[in-house]
mmCIF file of C-alpha atoms in Angstrom:
data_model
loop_
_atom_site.group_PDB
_atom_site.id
_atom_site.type_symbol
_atom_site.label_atom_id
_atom_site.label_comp_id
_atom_site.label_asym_id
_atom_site.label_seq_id
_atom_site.Cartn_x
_atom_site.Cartn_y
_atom_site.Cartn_z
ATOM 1 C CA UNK A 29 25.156 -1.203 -8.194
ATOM 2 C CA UNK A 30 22.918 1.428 -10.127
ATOM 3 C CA UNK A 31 21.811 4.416 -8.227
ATOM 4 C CA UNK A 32 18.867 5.920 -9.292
ATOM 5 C CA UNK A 33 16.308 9.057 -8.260
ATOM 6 C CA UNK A 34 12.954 8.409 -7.185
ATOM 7 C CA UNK A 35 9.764 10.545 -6.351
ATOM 8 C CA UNK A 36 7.690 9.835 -3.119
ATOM 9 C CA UNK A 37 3.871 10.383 -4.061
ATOM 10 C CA UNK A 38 3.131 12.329 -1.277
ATOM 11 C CA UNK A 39 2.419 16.467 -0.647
ATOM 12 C CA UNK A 40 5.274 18.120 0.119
ATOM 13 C CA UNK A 41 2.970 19.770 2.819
ATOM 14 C CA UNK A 42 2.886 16.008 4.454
ATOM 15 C CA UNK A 43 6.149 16.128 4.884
ATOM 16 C CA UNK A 44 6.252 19.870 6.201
ATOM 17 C CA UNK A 45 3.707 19.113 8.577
ATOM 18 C CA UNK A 46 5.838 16.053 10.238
ATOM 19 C CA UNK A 47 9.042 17.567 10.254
ATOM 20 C CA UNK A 48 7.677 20.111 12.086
ATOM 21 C CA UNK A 49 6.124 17.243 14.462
ATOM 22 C CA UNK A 50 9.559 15.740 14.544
ATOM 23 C CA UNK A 51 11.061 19.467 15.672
ATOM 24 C CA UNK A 52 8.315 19.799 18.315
ATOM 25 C CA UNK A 53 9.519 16.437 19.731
ATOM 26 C CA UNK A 54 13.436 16.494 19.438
ATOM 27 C CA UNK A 55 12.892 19.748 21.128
ATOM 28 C CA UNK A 56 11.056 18.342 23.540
ATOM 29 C CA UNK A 57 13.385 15.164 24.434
ATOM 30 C CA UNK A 58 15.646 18.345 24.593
ATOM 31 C CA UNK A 59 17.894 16.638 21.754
ATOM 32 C CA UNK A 60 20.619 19.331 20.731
ATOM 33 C CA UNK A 61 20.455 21.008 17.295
ATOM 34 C CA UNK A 62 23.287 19.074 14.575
ATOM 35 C CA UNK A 63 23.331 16.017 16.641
ATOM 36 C CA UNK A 64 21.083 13.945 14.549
ATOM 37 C CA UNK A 65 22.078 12.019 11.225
ATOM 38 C CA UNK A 66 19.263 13.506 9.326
ATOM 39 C CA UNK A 67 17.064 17.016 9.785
ATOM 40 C CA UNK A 68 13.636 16.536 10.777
ATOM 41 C CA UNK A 69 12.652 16.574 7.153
ATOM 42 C CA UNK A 70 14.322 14.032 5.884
ATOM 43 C CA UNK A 71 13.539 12.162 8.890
ATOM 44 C CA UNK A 72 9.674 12.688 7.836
ATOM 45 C CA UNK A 73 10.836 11.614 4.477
ATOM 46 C CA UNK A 74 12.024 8.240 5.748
ATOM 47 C CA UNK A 75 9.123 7.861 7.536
ATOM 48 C CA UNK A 76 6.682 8.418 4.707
ATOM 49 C CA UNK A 77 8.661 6.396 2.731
ATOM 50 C CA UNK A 78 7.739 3.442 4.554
ATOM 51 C CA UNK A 79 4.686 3.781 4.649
ATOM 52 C CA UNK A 80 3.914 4.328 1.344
ATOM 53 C CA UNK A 81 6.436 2.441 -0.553
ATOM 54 C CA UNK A 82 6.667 0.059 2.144
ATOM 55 C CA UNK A 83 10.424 -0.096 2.111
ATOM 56 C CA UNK A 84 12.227 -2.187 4.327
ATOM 57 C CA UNK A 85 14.636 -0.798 7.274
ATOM 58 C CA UNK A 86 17.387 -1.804 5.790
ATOM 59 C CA UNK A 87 16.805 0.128 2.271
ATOM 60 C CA UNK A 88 15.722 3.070 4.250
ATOM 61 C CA UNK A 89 19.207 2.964 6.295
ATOM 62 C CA UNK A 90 20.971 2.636 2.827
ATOM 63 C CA UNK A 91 19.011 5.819 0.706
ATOM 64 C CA UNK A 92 19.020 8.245 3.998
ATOM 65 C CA UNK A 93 22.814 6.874 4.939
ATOM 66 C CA UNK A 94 22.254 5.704 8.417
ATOM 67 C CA UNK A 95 22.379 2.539 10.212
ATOM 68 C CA UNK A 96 19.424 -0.281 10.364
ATOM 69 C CA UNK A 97 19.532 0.712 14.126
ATOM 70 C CA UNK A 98 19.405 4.394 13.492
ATOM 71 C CA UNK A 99 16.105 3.753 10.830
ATOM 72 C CA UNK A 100 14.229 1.757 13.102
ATOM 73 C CA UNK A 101 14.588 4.359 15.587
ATOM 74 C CA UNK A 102 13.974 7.124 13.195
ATOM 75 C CA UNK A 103 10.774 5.048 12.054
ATOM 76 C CA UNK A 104 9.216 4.319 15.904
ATOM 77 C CA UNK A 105 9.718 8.240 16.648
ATOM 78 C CA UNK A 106 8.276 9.112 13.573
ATOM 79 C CA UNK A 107 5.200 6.855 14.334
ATOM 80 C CA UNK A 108 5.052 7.973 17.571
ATOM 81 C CA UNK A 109 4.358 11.710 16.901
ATOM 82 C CA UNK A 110 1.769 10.503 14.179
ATOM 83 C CA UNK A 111 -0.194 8.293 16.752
ATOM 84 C CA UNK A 112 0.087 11.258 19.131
ATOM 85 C CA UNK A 113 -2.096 13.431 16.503
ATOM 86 C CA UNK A 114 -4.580 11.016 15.828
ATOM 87 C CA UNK A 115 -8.185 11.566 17.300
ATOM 88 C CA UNK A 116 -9.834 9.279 19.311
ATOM 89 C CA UNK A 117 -12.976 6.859 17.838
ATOM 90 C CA UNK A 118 -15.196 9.493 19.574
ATOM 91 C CA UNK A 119 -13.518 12.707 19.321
ATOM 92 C CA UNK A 120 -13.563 11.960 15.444
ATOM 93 C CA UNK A 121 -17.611 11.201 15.592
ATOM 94 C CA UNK A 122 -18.187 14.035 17.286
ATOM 95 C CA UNK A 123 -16.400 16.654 14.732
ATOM 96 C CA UNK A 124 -18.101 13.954 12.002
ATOM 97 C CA UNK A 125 -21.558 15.239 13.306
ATOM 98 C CA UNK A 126 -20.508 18.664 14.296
ATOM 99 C CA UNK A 127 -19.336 19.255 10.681
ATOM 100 C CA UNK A 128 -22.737 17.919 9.678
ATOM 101 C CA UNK A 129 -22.115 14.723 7.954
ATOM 102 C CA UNK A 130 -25.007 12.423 7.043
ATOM 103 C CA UNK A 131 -22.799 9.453 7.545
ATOM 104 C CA UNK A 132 -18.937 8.182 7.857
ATOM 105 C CA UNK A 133 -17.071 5.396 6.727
ATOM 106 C CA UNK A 134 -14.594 3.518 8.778
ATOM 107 C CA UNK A 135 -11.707 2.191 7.040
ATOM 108 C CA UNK A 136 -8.394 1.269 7.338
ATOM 109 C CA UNK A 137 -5.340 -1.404 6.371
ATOM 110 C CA UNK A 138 -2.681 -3.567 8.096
ATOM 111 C CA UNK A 139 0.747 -1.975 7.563
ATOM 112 C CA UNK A 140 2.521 -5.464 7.259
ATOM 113 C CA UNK A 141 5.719 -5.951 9.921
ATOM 114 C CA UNK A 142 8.409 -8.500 10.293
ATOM 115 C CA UNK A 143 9.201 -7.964 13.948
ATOM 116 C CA UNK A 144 6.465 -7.589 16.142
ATOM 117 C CA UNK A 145 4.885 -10.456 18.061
ATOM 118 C CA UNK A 146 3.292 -10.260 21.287
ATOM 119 C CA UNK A 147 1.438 -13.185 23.422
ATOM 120 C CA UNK A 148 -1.440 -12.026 24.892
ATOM 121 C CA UNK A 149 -4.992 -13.967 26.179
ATOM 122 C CA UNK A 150 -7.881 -13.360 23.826
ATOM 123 C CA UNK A 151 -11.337 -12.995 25.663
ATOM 124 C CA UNK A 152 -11.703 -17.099 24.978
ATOM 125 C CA UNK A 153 -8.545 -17.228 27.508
ATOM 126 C CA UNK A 154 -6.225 -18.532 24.579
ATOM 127 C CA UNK A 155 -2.507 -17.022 24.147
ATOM 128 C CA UNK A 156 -2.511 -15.574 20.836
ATOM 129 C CA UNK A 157 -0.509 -12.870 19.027
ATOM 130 C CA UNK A 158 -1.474 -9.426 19.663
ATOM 131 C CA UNK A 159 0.076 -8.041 16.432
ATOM 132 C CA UNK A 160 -1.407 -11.307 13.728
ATOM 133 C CA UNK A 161 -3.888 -10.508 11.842
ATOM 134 C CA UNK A 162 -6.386 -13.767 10.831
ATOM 135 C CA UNK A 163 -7.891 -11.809 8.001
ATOM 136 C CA UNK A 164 -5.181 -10.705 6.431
ATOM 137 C CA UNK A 165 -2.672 -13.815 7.760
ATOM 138 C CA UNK A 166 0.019 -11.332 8.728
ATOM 139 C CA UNK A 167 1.695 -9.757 11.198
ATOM 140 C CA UNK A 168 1.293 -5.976 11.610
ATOM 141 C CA UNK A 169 -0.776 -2.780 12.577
ATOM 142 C CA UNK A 170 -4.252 -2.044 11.774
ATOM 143 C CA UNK A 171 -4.449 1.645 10.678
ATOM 144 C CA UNK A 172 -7.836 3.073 10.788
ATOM 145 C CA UNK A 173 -9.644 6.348 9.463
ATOM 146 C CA UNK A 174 -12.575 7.554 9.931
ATOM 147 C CA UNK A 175 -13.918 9.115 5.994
ATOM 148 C CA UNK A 176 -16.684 11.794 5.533
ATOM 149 C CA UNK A 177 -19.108 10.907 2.097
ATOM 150 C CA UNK A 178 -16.415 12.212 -0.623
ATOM 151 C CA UNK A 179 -14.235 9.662 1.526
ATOM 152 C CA UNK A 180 -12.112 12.536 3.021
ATOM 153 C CA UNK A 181 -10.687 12.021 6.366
ATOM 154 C CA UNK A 182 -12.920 13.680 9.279
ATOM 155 C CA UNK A 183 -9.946 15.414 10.655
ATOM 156 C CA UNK A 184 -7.411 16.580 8.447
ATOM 157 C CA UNK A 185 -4.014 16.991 9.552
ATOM 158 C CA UNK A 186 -3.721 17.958 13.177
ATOM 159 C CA UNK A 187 -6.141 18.077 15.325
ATOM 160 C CA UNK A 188 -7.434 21.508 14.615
ATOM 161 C CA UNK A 189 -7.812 20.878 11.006
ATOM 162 C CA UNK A 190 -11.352 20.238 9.812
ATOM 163 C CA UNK A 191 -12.879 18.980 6.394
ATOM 164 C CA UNK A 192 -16.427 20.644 5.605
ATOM 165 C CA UNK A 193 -19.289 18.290 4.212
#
C-alpha cells in the first residue's frame, strides 16, 4: 500500500461552519464530550469529502480510521444537520425577491448512492423507486439550489446569511 496526502477543495470556513453544526447536534442528542471516534471537524471533513470527491464509505472508514458502520453513521448525521439548514422552495423566493433579484435559477444534481431503494406508487398508481432517477438512470438524491444572476446561492450558509444582487 502507498499512503499519500490529499487536499479537499473546499473553504476551510465550510468545514468550520459544519463542525460547529455537528457540535450543536451531539450536544443536543446530549452525546458526552471524547466519546466519539472523530471531533466534529473531522467529522465535517468526512462528510465533505463525500460529497465532493464522492468517496465511497468504505475509503472514508479507512482515511478517518473508523468502521464502514461508524462512516455511514457519521455521513447520515452529517446530512442531516445540512438538510436541517436548508430553506424551503418559498422561503428561498422570498429572500430571492426581498434581496431584489431580477430573476433565479434553479439547479441542482443527483448525488449518486448504492443503497437506497424505496417502492413507492407514482401518481399513475405504478410501484416505482422513490430514490431512481430516469434522467440520470441512477439511484440517488436530487440536490437542489436556488442561484441569484452571478449564479450565487440565494442563501448563503445558514439561514441568516444573505447574498446581495
Amino acid at each position: 500500500m502507498i499512503a499519500h496526502r490529499a487536499t479537499l477543495d473546499v473553504p476551510r470556513e465550510l468545514a468550520q461552519f459544519l463542525a460547529r453544526l455537528l457540535a450543536a447536534e451531539r450536544r443536543g442528542r446530549g452525546t458526552p464530550k471524547g466519546s466519539r471516534a472523530l471531533t466534529c471537524f473531522w467529522q465535517a471533513v468526512l462528510g465533505l469529502r463525500w460529497f465532493r470527491d464522492r468517496a465511497t464509505p468504505d475509503a472514508l472508514a479507512r482515511d478517518h480510521g473508523v468502521s464502514r458502520a461508524t462512516a455511514c453513521r457519521y455521513l447520515d448525521e452529517v446530512i442531516t444537520v445540512l438538510a436541517r439548514e436548508a430553506p424551503e422552495l418559498h422561503e428561498a423566493l422570498e429572500r430571492a425577491r426581498d434581496d431584489g433579484f431580477t430573476h433565479v435559477i434553479l439547479d441542482g444534481t443527483i448525488i449518486e448512492a448504492d443503497r437506497c431503494r424505496e417502492p413507492v406508487i407514482s401518481v399513475k398508481g405504478e410501484v416505482i423507486d422513490l430514490w431512481y432517477s430516469g434522467k440520470a438512470h441512477a439511484h440517488g438524491g436530487s440536490i437542489q439550489a436556488v442561484l441569484g444572476p452571478r449564479r450565487l446561492p440565494v442563501v448563503g450558509l445558514g439561514r441568516r446569511a444573505r447574498l446581495g444582487p
